[in-house]
Amino acid sequence: MTGALQGRGVVVTGAGGGVGRGIALACAAEGGHVVVASPRRNGEETAALITGRGGSATWVCCDVTKRADVDAAVSTCVAHAGGIDAMVHNATSRRSSEPVRLEDVDASLWEEHASVSLRGAFHCAQAALPHLAARRGRLVLMTSPAGMEGSATLPVYGTVKGALRGLGKSLAHEWAPLGVTVAMLSPLALTPALDNAFREDAGLEARLAARVPSRRIGDAELDIGPVVAFLIGDGARYITGQTIAVDGGRYTGL
């Protein structure tokens, strides 16, 4: 713990569990006030974990598909931290890990993926921009290997995650004159969804770990969160428009 984010306001969407919770915990450990934005009350648990460790956090019930909810999360961060130094859009569809063939994708599944990942990113970016510009802040969009190399079983998820990279690159160009940087991060970490997949397929964890040079699946708080904390700190002020793979070497084709 270095206190690199001391006094800074950070909004993390989808922070009720999994990677989002790990990011929230890591940013709070560096001194930031974290607004835990989640649609379910597990976000309240994340905030309690942070304050229980002596950190500063506020939970906001936030469905990123609704602009009013995102505006409320932004307003909460401004009220508690005086502004927003970083917006981290981590929220994704609860059906993200559900295998499907393209011919079986219906309009509701497509809309769910697109609304949470893409419409949510649009809401977060647009709502946070005035505050980020005022503080020369950071936007981080969480992508996935599926968005870089595709996926035979997750075609819609791969599509929206790839689109987030395109959005991030475009915003990096647009916002650079404002002093606002944009980064995309592609993680490999244990999550509740991945745990469920391991339970359904006893050999999946070993097969996946064997494909990772580091021979293990990452930890959301210890492996992923600190990289996000770095990206929103002063040391990353010259990084923008890039995708950072935090996956133990699983993906080396950038």
XYZ file of C-alpha atoms in Angstrom:
254
model
C 0.000 0.000 0.000
C 1.587 3.236 -1.206
C -1.278 5.690 -0.949
C -0.886 6.453 -4.649
C -4.609 7.182 -4.960
C -4.992 9.067 -1.688
C -7.863 11.518 -1.852
C -8.977 10.472 -5.322
C -12.452 9.488 -6.382
C -12.915 6.226 -8.260
C -16.126 4.729 -9.644
C -16.073 0.985 -10.388
C -19.084 -0.550 -12.106
C -19.967 -4.197 -11.600
C -18.020 -4.129 -8.345
C -20.317 -6.400 -6.369
C -18.090 -9.429 -6.878
C -15.438 -11.077 -9.023
C -12.974 -8.870 -10.877
C -14.917 -5.710 -10.058
C -14.671 -6.389 -6.338
C -10.951 -7.060 -6.682
C -10.488 -3.743 -8.473
C -12.470 -1.863 -5.830
C -10.469 -3.423 -2.992
C -7.130 -2.675 -4.658
C -8.001 0.940 -5.437
C -9.240 1.522 -1.891
C -6.033 -0.033 -0.524
C -4.139 2.694 -2.380
C -6.155 5.378 -0.605
C -8.893 6.125 -3.116
C -12.519 6.684 -2.205
C -14.300 3.987 -4.204
C -17.896 4.234 -5.323
C -18.981 0.617 -5.645
C -21.595 0.711 -8.400
C -23.588 -2.502 -8.692
C -27.216 -3.439 -9.347
C -27.367 -5.930 -6.485
C -26.678 -5.684 -2.769
C -23.424 -7.609 -3.066
C -22.003 -4.181 -3.807
C -22.860 -3.238 -0.254
C -20.763 -6.214 0.870
C -17.824 -4.933 -1.197
C -18.094 -1.499 0.387
C -18.244 -3.091 3.846
C -15.090 -5.099 3.116
C -13.303 -1.890 2.177
C -14.387 0.086 5.215
C -13.651 -2.910 7.425
C -10.053 -2.691 6.281
C -9.892 1.004 7.058
C -10.588 2.177 3.517
C -13.215 4.540 2.143
C -16.121 3.369 -0.005
C -19.756 3.998 -0.801
C -22.186 1.588 -2.417
C -24.594 2.871 -5.051
C -27.294 0.691 -6.590
C -26.457 1.152 -10.252
C -27.709 -0.508 -13.418
C -25.335 0.843 -16.066
C -27.956 0.433 -18.786
C -29.842 3.300 -17.125
C -28.244 6.713 -17.516
C -29.936 8.027 -14.374
C -28.252 5.300 -12.304
C -24.825 6.147 -13.736
C -25.426 9.850 -13.104
C -26.248 8.995 -9.490
C -22.995 7.060 -9.102
C -21.072 10.009 -10.542
C -22.833 12.456 -8.231
C -22.066 10.243 -5.236
C -18.374 10.196 -6.095
C -18.311 13.973 -6.499
C -20.055 14.397 -3.163
C -17.603 12.158 -1.286
C -14.324 12.886 -3.095
C -14.906 16.314 -4.573
C -14.720 14.940 -8.106
C -13.912 11.886 -10.185
C -10.354 10.887 -10.956
C -11.184 7.536 -12.553
C -14.127 5.698 -14.044
C -13.669 1.932 -14.374
C -16.345 0.203 -16.445
C -16.249 -3.454 -15.459
C -19.941 -4.383 -15.547
C -20.903 -7.122 -17.980
C -23.916 -9.305 -18.673
C -24.657 -12.004 -16.112
C -24.899 -14.354 -19.110
C -21.358 -13.584 -20.276
C -20.035 -17.095 -19.631
C -23.056 -18.853 -21.132
C -21.964 -20.823 -24.252
C -24.125 -20.214 -27.308
C -23.980 -20.640 -31.071
C -24.623 -17.580 -33.201
C -27.658 -19.206 -34.835
C -29.212 -19.605 -31.390
C -28.707 -15.986 -30.303
C -32.017 -14.173 -29.955
C -32.713 -10.465 -29.716
C -32.948 -10.479 -25.925
C -29.498 -12.043 -25.462
C -27.943 -9.668 -27.967
C -29.564 -6.702 -26.263
C -28.437 -7.805 -22.800
C -24.791 -8.077 -23.845
C -24.824 -4.852 -25.829
C -26.719 -2.817 -23.264
C -24.505 -3.679 -20.295
C -21.133 -3.600 -22.046
C -21.592 -0.946 -24.733
C -24.482 1.253 -23.644
C -23.067 1.073 -20.133
C -19.663 2.206 -21.380
C -21.267 5.079 -23.288
C -23.183 6.179 -20.190
C -20.077 5.950 -17.994
C -17.870 7.825 -20.424
C -20.325 10.602 -21.140
C -21.381 11.108 -17.530
C -17.831 11.111 -16.170
C -16.115 13.190 -18.861
C -16.639 16.696 -17.405
C -15.256 15.540 -14.062
C -12.387 13.568 -15.613
C -11.429 16.582 -17.719
C -11.405 18.795 -14.632
C -8.895 16.467 -12.932
C -7.021 15.074 -15.955
C -8.460 11.719 -15.006
C -8.664 8.174 -16.340
C -11.186 5.911 -18.029
C -10.587 2.157 -17.887
C -12.691 -0.252 -19.935
C -12.507 -3.937 -19.061
C -12.254 -6.107 -22.177
C -11.393 -9.786 -22.668
C -9.263 -12.182 -24.726
C -12.543 -12.997 -26.492
C -12.551 -9.421 -27.773
C -9.081 -9.824 -29.277
C -8.958 -13.370 -30.631
C -12.664 -14.214 -30.834
C -14.525 -17.125 -29.286
C -16.215 -20.106 -30.880
C -18.623 -20.429 -27.953
C -19.157 -16.792 -26.895
C -19.746 -14.905 -30.160
C -21.812 -12.040 -28.734
C -19.568 -11.585 -25.705
C -16.532 -11.501 -27.983
C -18.251 -8.941 -30.196
C -19.082 -6.459 -27.453
C -15.691 -6.842 -25.791
C -13.990 -6.157 -29.119
C -16.212 -3.117 -29.591
C -15.074 -1.750 -26.240
C -11.516 -1.702 -27.555
C -12.657 0.324 -30.548
C -14.499 2.760 -28.302
C -11.506 3.109 -25.998
C -9.103 3.813 -28.855
C -11.439 6.435 -30.278
C -11.874 8.155 -26.930
C -8.110 8.087 -26.374
C -7.747 10.241 -29.499
C -10.666 12.508 -28.654
C -9.788 13.063 -25.011
C -6.006 13.370 -25.218
C -6.145 17.182 -25.608
C -8.161 17.274 -22.383
C -5.479 15.386 -20.485
C -7.762 12.367 -19.997
C -6.298 8.937 -20.729
C -8.156 5.771 -21.699
C -6.954 2.216 -21.208
C -8.451 -1.199 -21.814
C -7.565 -4.133 -19.601
C -7.973 -7.813 -20.484
C -7.872 -9.974 -17.332
C -7.751 -13.669 -16.568
C -8.934 -14.229 -13.017
C -11.116 -16.436 -10.903
C -14.688 -15.186 -10.787
C -17.978 -16.650 -9.548
C -18.894 -17.451 -13.168
C -15.613 -19.255 -13.716
C -16.017 -21.140 -10.439
C -19.399 -22.349 -11.672
C -17.842 -23.497 -14.928
C -15.167 -25.400 -13.011
C -17.844 -27.179 -10.997
C -19.651 -28.228 -14.169
C -16.456 -29.416 -15.861
C -14.029 -31.032 -13.422
C -11.084 -30.820 -15.805
C -11.594 -27.271 -17.031
C -9.419 -25.543 -14.427
C -6.429 -27.779 -15.144
C -6.831 -27.360 -18.912
C -7.084 -23.590 -18.644
C -4.111 -23.294 -16.273
C -2.041 -25.449 -18.629
C -2.539 -22.830 -21.358
C -1.170 -20.078 -19.118
C 2.636 -19.763 -18.966
C 2.357 -18.797 -15.293
C 0.412 -22.049 -14.746
C -2.312 -20.500 -12.639
C -5.490 -18.449 -12.896
C -5.146 -14.908 -11.588
C -6.547 -13.503 -8.372
C -8.932 -10.578 -8.900
C -7.681 -8.537 -5.940
C -3.970 -9.396 -5.951
C -3.269 -9.744 -9.685
C -5.852 -7.637 -11.530
C -6.793 -4.875 -9.108
C -3.270 -3.483 -8.616
C -2.826 -3.075 -12.378
C -6.008 -1.023 -12.560
C -4.800 1.020 -9.583
C -1.584 1.668 -11.498
C -3.433 2.652 -14.683
C -5.454 5.281 -12.843
C -2.447 6.647 -10.963
C 0.208 9.175 -11.909
C 2.648 6.543 -13.145
C 0.407 5.724 -16.117
C -0.173 9.269 -17.327
C 1.568 8.540 -20.674
C -0.402 5.348 -21.393
C -3.516 5.799 -23.500
C -5.403 3.854 -26.159
C -3.690 0.610 -25.184
C -5.003 -2.802 -24.156
C -3.138 -4.263 -21.198
C -3.340 -8.059 -20.917
C -3.127 -9.222 -17.288
C -3.329 -12.958 -17.761
C -0.095 -14.655 -16.724
C 1.068 -14.728 -20.343
C -2.050 -16.460 -21.703
C -2.408 -13.943 -24.518
C 0.803 -12.774 -26.183
C -0.495 -11.667 -29.573
C -0.983 -7.943 -28.978
